[in-house]
CSV table of C-alpha atoms in Angstrom, one decimal:
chain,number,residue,atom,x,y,z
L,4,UNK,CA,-1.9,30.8,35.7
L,5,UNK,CA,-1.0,33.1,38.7
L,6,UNK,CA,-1.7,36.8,38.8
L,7,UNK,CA,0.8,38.3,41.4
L,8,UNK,CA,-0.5,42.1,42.8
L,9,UNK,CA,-4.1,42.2,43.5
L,10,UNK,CA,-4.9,45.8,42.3
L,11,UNK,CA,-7.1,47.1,39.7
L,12,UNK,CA,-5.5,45.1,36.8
L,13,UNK,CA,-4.3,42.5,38.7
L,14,UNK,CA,-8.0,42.0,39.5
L,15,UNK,CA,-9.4,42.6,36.3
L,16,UNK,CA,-7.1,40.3,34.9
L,17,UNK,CA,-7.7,37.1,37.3
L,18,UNK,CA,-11.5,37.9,37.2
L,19,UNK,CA,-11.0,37.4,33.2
L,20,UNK,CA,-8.8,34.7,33.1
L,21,UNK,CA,-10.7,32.7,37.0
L,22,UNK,CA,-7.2,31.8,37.8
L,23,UNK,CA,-5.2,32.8,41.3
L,24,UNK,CA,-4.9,36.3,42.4
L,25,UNK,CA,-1.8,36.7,45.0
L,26,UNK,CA,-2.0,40.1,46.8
L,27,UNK,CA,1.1,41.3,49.2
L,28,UNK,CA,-0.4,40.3,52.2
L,29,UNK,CA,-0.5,37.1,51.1
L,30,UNK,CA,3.3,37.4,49.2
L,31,UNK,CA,5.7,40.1,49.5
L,32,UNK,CA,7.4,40.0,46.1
L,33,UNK,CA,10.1,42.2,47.0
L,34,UNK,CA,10.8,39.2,49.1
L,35,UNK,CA,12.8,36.8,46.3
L,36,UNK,CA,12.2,33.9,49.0
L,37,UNK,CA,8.9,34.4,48.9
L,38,UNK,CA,8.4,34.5,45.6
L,39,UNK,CA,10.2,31.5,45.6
L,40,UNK,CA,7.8,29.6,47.7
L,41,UNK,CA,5.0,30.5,45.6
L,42,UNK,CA,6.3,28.8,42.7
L,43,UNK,CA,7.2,26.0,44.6
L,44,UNK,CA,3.6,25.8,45.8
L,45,UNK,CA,1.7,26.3,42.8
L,46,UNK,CA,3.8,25.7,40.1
L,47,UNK,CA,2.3,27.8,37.4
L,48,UNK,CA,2.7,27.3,34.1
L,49,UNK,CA,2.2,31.7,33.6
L,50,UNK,CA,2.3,33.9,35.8
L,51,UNK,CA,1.6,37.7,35.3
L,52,UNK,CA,3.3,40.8,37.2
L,53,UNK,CA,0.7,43.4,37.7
L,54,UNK,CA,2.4,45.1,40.7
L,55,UNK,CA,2.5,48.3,40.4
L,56,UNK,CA,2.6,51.4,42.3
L,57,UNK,CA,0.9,54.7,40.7
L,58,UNK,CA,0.5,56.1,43.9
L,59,UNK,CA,-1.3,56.2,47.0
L,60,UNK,CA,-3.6,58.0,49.9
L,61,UNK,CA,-3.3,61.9,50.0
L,62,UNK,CA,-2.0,62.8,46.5
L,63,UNK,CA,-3.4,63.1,43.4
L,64,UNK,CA,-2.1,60.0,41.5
L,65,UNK,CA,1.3,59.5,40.5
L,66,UNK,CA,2.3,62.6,42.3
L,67,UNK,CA,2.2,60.2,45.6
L,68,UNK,CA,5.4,58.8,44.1
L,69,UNK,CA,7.6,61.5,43.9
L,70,UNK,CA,7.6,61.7,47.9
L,71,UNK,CA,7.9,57.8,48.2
L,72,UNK,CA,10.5,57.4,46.7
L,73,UNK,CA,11.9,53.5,48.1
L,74,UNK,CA,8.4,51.8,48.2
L,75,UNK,CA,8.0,52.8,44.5
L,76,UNK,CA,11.4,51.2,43.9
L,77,UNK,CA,10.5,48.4,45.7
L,78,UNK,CA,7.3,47.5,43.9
L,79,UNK,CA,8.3,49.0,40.2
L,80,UNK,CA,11.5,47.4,40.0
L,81,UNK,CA,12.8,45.0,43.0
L,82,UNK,CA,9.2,42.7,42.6
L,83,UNK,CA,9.3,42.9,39.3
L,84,UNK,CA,13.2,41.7,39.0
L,85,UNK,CA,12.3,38.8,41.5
L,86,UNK,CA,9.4,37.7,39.6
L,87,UNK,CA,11.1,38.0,36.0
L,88,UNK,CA,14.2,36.1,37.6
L,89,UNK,CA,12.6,33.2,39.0
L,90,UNK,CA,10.3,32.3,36.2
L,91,UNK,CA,13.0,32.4,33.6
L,92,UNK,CA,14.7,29.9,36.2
L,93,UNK,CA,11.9,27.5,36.1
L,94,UNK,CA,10.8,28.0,32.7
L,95,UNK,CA,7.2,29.9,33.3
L,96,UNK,CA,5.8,31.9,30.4
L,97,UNK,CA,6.4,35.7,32.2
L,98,UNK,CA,4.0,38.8,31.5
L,99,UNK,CA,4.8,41.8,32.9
L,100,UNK,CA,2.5,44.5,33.0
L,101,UNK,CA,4.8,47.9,31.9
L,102,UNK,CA,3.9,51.6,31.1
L,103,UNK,CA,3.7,53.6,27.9
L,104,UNK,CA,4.2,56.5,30.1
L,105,UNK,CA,7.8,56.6,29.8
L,106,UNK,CA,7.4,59.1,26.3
L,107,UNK,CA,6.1,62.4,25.4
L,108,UNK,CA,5.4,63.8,22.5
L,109,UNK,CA,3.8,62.4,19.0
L,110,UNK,CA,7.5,61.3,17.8
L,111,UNK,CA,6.8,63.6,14.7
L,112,UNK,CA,3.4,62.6,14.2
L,113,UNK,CA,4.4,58.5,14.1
L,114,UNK,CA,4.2,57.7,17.3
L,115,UNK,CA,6.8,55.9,19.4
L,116,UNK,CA,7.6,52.4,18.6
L,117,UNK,CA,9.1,49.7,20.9
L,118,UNK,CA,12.8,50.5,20.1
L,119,UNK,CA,12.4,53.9,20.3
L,120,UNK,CA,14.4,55.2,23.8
L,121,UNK,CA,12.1,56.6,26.3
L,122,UNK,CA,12.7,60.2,26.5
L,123,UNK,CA,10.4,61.5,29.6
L,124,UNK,CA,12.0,62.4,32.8
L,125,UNK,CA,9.0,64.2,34.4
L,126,UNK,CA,7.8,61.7,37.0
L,127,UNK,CA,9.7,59.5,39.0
L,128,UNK,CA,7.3,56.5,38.6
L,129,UNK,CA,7.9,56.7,34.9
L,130,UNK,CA,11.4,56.3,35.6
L,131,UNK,CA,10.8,53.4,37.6
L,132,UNK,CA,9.1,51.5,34.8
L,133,UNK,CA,11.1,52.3,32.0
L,134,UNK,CA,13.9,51.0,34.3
L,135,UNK,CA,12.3,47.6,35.5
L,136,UNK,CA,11.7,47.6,31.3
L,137,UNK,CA,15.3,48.0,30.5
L,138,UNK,CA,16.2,44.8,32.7
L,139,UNK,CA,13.2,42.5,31.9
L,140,UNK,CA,13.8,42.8,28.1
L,141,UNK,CA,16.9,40.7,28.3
L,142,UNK,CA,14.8,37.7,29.5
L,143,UNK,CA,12.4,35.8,28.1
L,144,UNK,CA,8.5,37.1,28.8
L,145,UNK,CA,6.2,39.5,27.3
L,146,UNK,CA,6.2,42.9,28.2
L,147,UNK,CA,2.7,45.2,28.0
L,148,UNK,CA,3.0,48.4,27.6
L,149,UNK,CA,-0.6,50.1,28.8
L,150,UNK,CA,-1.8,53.5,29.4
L,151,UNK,CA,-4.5,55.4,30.4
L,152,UNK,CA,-6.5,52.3,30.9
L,153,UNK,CA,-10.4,52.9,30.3
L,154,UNK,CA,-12.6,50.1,31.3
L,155,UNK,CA,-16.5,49.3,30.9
L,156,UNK,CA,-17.1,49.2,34.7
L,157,UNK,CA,-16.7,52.0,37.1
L,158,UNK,CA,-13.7,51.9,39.5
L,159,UNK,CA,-11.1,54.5,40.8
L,160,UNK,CA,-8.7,53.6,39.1
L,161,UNK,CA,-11.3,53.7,35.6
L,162,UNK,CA,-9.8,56.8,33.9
L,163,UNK,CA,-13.5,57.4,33.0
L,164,UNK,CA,-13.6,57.4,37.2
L,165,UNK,CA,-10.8,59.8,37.6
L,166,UNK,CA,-11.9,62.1,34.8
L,167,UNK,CA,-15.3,62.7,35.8
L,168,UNK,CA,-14.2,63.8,39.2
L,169,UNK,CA,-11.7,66.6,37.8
L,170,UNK,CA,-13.4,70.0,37.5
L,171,UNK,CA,-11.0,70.9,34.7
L,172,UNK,CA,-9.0,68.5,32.2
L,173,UNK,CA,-6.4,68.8,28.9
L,174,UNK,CA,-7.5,68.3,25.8
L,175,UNK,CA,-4.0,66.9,24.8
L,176,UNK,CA,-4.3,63.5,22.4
L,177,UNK,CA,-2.9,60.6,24.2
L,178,UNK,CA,-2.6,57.1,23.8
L,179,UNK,CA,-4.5,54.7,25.4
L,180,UNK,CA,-5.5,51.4,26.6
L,181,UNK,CA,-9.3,50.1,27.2
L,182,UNK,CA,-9.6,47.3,29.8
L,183,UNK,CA,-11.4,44.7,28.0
L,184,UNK,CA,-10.1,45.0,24.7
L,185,UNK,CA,-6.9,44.1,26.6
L,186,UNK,CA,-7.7,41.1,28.2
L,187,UNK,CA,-9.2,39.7,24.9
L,188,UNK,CA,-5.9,40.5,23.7
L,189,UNK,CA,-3.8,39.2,26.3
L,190,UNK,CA,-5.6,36.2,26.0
L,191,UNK,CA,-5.0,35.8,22.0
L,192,UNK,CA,-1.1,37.0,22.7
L,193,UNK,CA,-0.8,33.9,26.0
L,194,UNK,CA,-2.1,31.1,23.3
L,195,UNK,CA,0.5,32.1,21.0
L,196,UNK,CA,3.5,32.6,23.8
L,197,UNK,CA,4.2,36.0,22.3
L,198,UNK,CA,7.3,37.5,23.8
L,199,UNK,CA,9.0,41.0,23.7
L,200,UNK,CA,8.2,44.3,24.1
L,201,UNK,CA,4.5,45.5,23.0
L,202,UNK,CA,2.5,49.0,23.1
L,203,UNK,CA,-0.7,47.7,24.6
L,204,UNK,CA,-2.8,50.5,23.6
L,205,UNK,CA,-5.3,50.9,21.0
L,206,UNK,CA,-5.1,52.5,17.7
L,207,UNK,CA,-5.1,56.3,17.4
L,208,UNK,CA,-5.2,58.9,19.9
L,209,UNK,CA,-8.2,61.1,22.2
L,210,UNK,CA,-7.8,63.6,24.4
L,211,UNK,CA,-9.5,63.7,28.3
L,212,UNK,CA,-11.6,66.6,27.2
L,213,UNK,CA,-12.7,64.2,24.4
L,214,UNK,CA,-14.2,61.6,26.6
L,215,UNK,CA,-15.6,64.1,28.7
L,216,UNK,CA,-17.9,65.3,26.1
L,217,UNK,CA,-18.5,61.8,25.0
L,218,UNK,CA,-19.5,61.5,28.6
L,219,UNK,CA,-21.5,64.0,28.4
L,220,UNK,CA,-23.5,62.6,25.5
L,221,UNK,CA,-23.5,59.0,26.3
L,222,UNK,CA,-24.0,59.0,30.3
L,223,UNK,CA,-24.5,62.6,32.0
L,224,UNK,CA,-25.5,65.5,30.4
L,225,UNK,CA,-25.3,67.4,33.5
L,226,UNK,CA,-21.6,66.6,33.7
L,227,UNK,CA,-19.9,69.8,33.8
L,228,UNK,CA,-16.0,70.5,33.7
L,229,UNK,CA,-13.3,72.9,31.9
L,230,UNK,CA,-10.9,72.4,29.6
L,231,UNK,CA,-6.9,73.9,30.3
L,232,UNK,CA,-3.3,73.9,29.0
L,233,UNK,CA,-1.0,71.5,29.8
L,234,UNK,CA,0.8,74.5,31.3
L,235,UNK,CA,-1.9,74.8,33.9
L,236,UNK,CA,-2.0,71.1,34.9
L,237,UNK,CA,1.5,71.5,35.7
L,238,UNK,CA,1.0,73.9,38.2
L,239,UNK,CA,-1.8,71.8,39.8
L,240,UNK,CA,0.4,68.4,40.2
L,241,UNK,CA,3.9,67.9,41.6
L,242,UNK,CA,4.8,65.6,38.7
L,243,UNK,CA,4.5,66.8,35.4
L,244,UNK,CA,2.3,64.2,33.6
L,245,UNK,CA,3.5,62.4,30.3
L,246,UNK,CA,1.6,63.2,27.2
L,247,UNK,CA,2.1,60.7,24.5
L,248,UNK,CA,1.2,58.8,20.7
L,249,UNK,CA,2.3,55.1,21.0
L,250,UNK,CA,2.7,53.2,17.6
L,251,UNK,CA,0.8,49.9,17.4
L,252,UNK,CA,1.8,48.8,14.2
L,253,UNK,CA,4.2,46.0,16.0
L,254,UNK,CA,0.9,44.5,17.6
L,255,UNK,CA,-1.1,44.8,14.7
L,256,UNK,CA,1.2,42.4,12.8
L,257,UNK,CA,0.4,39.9,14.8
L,258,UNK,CA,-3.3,40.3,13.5
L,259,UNK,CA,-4.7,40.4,16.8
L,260,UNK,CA,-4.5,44.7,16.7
L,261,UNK,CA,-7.1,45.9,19.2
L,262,UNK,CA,-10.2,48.0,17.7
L,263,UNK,CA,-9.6,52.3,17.0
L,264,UNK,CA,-9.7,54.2,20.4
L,265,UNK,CA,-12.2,56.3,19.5
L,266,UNK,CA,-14.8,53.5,19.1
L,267,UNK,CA,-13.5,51.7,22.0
L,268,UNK,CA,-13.8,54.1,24.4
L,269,UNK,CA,-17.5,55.2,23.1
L,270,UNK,CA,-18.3,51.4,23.7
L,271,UNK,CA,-16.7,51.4,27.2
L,272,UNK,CA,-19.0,54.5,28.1
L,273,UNK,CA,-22.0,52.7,26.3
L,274,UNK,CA,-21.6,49.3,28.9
L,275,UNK,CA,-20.9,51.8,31.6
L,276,UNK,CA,-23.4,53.7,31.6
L,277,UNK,CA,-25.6,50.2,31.0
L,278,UNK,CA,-24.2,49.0,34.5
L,279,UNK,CA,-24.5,52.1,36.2
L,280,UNK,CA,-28.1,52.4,35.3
């Protein structure tokens, strides 16, 4: 197995899995040659695309996108095209790791399913995924669909991280994903060669403001912050952000469905607050 983009996930996911983590420096994706070469070289059997830009230095998150335009491209759609290409060439069992942030909206109170069309134009790295999604869908692979992601260790990119530094957050239910819930998913989805298009998140819905008090209770109870609209985030960021209920019932007939978020996330916060400590 060969993880290609050595960020967050991508690290997460090798760590999980011991098997090779392949950053940019090392291979330039965007490059089809080089991609190319790596196959060549190593000759996986699976390889998993977790390239993916969300943003960069000076901006707060995805926001960094909407002013870098062409590198976003690049590593949203161009790598992930090469990647997809080349191992339905050579016959590798493809993951690619997509976004649930291409929605908004609860869908009527059922959530969005995997053939529903994406219907949010607010950011321009959520249209970057939900294009590189319209393309890999027509070959073979699995395609991920995570958000939020949560995990049990503290990191920048931990929305647990990112929340704790904001001063004020929504209380707006979302959909979400927590980190090692995932990779014992993944792993149960790779033994059976699962393909298609998947909402990776777990069941049910919680708001920022929600973990934040669960924060409060489980690791800090000095943690102080404020709750505000959506309408005042929006005049905070340059991108509006995408609010959004995922529906899991797809996953869950698989009978590998990942536990309630609610009880996930309070058991993230329980083992981070363990290794913190």
């Amino acid at each position: 197995m060969v993880v290609i983009g050595a960020g967050y996930l991508g690290k997460r996911i090798s760590d999980y899995f011991n098997c090779l983590l392949v950053s940019k420096d090392q291979v330039d994706a965007t490059d089809l040659s080089q991609v190319k070469k790596l196959f060549d070289l190593e000759k996986p059997q699976i390889v998993i695309n977790a390239i993916g830009k969300t943003g960069g230095p000076g901006a707060i998150g995805v926001d960094w996108c909407e002013n870098h335009k062409e590198e976003t491209t690049q590593s949203n759609i161009v790598a992930a095209i090469n990647i997809c290409t080349e191992a339905a060439i050579r016959g590798i069992y493809f993951i690619h790791l997509g976004s649930g942030c291409i929605y908004e909206g609860d869908n009527a109170g059922k959530g969005f399913s995997e053939e529903d069309k994406p219907n949010f134009e607010g950011q321009f790295y959520s249209k970057t995924k939900s294009e590189a999604e319209r393309i890999l869908k027509h070959f073979p692979g699995l395609i991920l669909r995570i958000r939020m992601p949560i995990d049990n260790i503290s990191n920048p990119r931990n929305l647990i991280d990112k929340l704790k530094g904001y001063p004020r957050v929504i209380d707006i239910q979302n959909s979400m994903t927590t980190i090692p819930d995932m990779l014992v998913t993944m792993e149960q989805m790779i033994k059976m060669r699962i393909e298609g298009v998947y909402n990776f998140v777990n069941p049910g819905t919680i708001s920022a403001a929600e973990i934040m008090k669960m924060y409060q209770e489980i690791v800090d109870p000095n943690h102080n912050f404020e709750i505000i609209t959506g309408q005042d985030l929006e005049k905070i960021v340059k991108a509006r952000r995408s609010n959004c209920m995922l529906d899991s019932t797809k996953l869950s007939r698989l009978g590998i469905s990942m536990p309630g978020i609610r009880i996930a996330v309070e058991k993230c916060l329980r083992d981070y607050r363990s290794k913190i400590n």
